[in-house]
GROMACS .gro file of C-alpha atoms in nm:
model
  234
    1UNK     CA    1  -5.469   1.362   0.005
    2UNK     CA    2  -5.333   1.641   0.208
    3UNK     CA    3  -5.282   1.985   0.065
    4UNK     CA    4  -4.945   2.180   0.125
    5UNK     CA    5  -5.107   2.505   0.275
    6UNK     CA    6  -5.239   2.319   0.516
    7UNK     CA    7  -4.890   2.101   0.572
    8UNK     CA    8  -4.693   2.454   0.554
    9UNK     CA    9  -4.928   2.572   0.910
   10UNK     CA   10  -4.940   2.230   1.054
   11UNK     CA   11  -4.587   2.259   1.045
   12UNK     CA   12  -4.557   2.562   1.196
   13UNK     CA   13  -4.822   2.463   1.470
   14UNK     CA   14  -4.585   2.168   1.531
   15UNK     CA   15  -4.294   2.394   1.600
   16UNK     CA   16  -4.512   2.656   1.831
   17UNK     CA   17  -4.644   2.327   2.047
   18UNK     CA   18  -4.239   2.188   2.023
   19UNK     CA   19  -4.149   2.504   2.165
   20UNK     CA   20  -4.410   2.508   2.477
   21UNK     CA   21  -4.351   2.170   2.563
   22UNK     CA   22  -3.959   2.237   2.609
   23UNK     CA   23  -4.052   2.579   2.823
   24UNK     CA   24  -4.351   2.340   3.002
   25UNK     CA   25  -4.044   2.076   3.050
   26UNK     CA   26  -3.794   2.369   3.187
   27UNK     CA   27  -4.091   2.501   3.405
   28UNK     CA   28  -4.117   2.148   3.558
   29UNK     CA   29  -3.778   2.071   3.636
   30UNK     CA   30  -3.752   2.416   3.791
   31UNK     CA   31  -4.072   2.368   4.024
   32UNK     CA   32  -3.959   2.007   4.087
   33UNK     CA   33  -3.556   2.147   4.195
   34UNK     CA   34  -3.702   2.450   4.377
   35UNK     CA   35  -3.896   2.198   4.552
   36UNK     CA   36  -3.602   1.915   4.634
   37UNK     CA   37  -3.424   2.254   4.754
   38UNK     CA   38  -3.681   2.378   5.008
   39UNK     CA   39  -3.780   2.082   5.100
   40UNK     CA   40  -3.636   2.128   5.422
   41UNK     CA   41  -3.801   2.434   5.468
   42UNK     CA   42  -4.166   2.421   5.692
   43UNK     CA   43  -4.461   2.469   5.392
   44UNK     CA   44  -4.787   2.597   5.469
   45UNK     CA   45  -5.124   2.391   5.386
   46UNK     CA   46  -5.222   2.688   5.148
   47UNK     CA   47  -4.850   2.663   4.958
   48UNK     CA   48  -4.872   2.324   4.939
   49UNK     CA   49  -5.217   2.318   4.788
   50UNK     CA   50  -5.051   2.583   4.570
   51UNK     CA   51  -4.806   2.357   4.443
   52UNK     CA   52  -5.010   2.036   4.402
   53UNK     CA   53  -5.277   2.266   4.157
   54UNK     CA   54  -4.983   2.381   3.947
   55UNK     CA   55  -4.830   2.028   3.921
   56UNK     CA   56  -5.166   1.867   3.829
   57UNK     CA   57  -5.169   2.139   3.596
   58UNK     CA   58  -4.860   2.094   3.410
   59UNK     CA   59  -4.918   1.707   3.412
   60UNK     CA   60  -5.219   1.788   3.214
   61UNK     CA   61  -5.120   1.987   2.972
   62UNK     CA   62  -4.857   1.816   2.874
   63UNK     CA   63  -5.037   1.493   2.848
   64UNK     CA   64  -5.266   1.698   2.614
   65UNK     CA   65  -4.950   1.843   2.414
   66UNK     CA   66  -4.783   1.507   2.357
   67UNK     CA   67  -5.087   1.347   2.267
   68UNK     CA   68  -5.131   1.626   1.986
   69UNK     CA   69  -4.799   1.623   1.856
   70UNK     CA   70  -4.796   1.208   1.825
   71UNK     CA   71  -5.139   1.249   1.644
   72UNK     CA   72  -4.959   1.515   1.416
   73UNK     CA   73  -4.649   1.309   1.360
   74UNK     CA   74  -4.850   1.003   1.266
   75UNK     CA   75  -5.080   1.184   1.043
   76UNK     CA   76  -4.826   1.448   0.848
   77UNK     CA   77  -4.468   1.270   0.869
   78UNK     CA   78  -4.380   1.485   0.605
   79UNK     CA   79  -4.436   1.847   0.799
   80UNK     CA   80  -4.232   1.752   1.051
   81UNK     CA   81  -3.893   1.613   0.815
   82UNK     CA   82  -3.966   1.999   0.701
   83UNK     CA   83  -3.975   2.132   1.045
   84UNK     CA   84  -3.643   1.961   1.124
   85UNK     CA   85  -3.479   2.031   0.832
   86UNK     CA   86  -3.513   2.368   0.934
   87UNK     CA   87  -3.207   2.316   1.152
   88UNK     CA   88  -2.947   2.172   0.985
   89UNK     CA   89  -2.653   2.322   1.137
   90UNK     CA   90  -2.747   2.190   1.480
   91UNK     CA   91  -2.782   1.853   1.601
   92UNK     CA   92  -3.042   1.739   1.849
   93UNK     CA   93  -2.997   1.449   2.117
   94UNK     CA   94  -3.294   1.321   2.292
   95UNK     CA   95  -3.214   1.282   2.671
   96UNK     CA   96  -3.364   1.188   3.030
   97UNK     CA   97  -3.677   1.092   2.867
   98UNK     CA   98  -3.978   1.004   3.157
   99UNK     CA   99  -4.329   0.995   3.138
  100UNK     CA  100  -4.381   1.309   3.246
  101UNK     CA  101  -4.168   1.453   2.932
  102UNK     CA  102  -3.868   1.416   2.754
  103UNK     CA  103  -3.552   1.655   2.761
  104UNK     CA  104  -3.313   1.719   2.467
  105UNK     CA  105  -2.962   1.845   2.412
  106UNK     CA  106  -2.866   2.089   2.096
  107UNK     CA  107  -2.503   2.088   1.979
  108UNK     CA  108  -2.393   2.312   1.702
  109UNK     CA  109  -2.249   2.149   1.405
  110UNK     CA  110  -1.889   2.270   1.282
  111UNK     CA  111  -1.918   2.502   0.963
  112UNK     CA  112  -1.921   2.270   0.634
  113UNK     CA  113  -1.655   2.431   0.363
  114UNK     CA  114  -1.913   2.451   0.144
  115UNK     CA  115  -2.136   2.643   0.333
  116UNK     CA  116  -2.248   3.010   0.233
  117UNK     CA  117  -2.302   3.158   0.542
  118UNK     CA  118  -1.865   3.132   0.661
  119UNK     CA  119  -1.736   3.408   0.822
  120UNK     CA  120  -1.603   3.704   0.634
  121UNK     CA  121  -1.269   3.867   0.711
  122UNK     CA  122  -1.164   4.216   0.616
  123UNK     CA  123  -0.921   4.206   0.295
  124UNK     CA  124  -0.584   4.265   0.396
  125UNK     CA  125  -0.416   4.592   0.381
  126UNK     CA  126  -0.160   4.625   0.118
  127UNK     CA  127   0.178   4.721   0.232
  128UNK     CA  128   0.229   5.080   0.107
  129UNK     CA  129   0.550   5.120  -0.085
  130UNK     CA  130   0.786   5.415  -0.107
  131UNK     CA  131   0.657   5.461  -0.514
  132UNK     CA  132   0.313   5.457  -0.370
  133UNK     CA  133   0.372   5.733  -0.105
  134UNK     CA  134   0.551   5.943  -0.386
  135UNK     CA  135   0.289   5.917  -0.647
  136UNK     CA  136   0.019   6.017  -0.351
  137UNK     CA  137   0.340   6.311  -0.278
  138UNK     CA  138   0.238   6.438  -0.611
  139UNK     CA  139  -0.071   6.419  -0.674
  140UNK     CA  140  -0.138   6.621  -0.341
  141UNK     CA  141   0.146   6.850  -0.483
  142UNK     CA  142  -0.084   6.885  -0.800
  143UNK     CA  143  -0.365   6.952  -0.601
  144UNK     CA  144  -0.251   7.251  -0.396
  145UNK     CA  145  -0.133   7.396  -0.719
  146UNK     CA  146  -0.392   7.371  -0.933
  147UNK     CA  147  -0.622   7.522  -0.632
  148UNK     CA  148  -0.309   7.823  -0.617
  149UNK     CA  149  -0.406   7.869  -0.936
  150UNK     CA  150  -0.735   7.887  -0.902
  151UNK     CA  151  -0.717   8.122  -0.643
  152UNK     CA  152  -0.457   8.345  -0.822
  153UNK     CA  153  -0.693   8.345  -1.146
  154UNK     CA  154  -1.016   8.453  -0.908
  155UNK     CA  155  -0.761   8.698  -0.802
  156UNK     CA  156  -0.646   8.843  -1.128
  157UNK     CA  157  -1.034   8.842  -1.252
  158UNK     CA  158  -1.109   9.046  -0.920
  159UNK     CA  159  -0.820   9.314  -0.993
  160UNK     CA  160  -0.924   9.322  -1.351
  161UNK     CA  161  -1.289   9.407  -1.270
  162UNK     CA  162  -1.167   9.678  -1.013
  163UNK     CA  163  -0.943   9.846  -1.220
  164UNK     CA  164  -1.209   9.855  -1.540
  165UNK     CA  165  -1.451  10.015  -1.334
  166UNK     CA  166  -1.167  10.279  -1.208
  167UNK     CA  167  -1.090  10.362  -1.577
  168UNK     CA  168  -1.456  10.351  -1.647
  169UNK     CA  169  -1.506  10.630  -1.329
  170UNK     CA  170  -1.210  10.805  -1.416
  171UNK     CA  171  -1.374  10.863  -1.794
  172UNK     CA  172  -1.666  10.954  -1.686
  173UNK     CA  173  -1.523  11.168  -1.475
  174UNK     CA  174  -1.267  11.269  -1.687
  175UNK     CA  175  -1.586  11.365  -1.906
  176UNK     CA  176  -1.802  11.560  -1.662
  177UNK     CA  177  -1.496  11.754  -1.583
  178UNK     CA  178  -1.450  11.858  -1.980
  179UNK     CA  179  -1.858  11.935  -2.033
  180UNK     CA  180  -1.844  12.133  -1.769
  181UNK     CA  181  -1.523  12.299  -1.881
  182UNK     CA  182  -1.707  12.370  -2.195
  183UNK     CA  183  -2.015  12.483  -2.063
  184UNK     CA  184  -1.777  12.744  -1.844
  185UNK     CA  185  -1.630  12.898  -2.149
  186UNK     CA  186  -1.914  12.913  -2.337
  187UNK     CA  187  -2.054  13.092  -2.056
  188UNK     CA  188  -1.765  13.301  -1.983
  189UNK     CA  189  -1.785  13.428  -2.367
  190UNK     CA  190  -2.131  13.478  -2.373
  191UNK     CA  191  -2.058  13.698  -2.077
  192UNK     CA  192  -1.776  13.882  -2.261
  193UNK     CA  193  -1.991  13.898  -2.536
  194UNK     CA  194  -2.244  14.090  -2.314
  195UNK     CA  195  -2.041  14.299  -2.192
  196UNK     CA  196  -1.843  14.404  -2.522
  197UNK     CA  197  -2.197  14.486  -2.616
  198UNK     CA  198  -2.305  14.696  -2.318
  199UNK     CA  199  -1.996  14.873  -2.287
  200UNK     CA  200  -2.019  14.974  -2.663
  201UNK     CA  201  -2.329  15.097  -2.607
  202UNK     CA  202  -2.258  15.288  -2.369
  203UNK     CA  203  -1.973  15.433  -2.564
  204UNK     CA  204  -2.190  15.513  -2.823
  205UNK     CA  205  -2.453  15.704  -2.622
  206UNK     CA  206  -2.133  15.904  -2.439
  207UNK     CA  207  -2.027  16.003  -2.758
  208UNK     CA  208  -2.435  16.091  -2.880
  209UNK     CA  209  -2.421  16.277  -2.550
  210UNK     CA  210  -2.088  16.481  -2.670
  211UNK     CA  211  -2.235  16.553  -3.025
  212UNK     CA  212  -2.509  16.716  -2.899
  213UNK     CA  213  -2.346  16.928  -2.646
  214UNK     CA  214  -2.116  17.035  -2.894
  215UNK     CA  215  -2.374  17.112  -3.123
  216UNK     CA  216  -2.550  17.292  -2.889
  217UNK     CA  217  -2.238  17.496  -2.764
  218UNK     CA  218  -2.192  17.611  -3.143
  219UNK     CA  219  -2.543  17.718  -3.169
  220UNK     CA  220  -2.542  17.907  -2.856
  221UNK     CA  221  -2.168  18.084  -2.933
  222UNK     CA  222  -2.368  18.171  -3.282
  223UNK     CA  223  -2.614  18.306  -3.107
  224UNK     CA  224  -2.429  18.510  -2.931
  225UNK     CA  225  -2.222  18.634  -3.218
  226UNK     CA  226  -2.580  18.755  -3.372
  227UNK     CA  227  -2.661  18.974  -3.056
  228UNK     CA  228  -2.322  19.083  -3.053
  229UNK     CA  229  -2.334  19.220  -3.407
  230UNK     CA  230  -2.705  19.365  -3.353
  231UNK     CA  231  -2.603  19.580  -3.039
  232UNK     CA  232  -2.326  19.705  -3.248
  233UNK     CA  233  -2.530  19.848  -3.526
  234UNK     CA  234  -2.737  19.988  -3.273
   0.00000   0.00000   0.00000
């Protein structure tokens, strides 16, 4: 009793060993024609040799290869059914078989309708009618408005923001200009104030000044007065 493992690789074995014995075939018809073709030709005893080696060669190894796969084929019947069911959208026809090998033909099977793997075509464009083109019309109409309005709102938010921080300089402004209006008068009176102050002061010492010199005027025309009077009684 055979496991499948071991079916699964013999199987694949079977197909590698398939596939060198139809390149082994192609290499020997290709020798043999090159050699029916230049036949004619004057060969060498060292290209002859040459040719003889790789014949023998060939003749060996496929001897060896067909032997195998028979072996296989007798042994696992079932690996290869799998191998060739691999290919069931071809068909292949055994042909020109010799001793030295055997030569097939593939031909491709027609698609089944059933089958999966059919070729896809590209849906069909639907023809576009007038109702169509106007309802795309308007939505694209809708589109640049609502992005006019967009634009005129970022606009209007922009111009809003520029004139609140005018106002907001112009107050400020507007409020530096009256403290320092303020500050000016208060200064200005606190000048005045000042000089109200010094200038009565100075009044008032003028008029200290013209007290005294009037009181010592008096005094002196009374003391003249006195000598006067003494001399007399003298």
């Amino acid at each position: 009793m055979t496991d499948e493992p071991g079916a699964d690789r013999l199987g694949m074995g079977l197909k590698e060993k398939g596939s060198a014995v139809l390149l082994t075939q192609c290499l020997t018809e290709q020798s043999r024609f090159t050699a029916r073709n230049h036949s004619s030709l004057p060969l060498t005893a060292t290209t002859t040799a040459a040719m003889a080696k790789t014949a023998v060669a060939y003749k060996e190894k496929m001897k060896e290869l067909s032997l195998v796969s028979l072996i296989c084929s007798c042994l696992y019947p079932e690996a290869r059914n799998k191998m060739m069911g691999e290919f069931e959208d071809m068909k292949v026809k055994p042909i020109n078989k010799r001793a030295s090998g055997q030569a097939f033909e593939v031909i491709l099977k027609p698609p089944s309708p059933t089958s999966e793997g059919g070729i896809t075509y590209p849906p069909k464009k639907r023809d576009v009618s007038l109702e169509d083109i106007q309802k795309k019309l308007e939505a694209a109409d809708d589109r640049r408005k609502s992005q006019e309005a967009q634009v005129l709102k970022a606009l209007a938010e922009k111009r809003e923001h520029e004139r609140d921080v005018l106002l907001k300089a112009m107050e400020e402004n507007s409020n530096f200009s009256k403290m320092a209006e303020e500050k000016l008068i208060m200064k200005m009176e606190h000048i005045s104030k000042n000089r109200e102050a010094l200038l009565t002061a100075m009044l008032e010492r003028l008029q200290e000044k013209e007290r005294h010199a009037q009181v010592v005027r008096r005094n002196k025309e009374l003391r003249d007065e006195l000598s006067g009077d003494e001399d007399l009684q003298f």
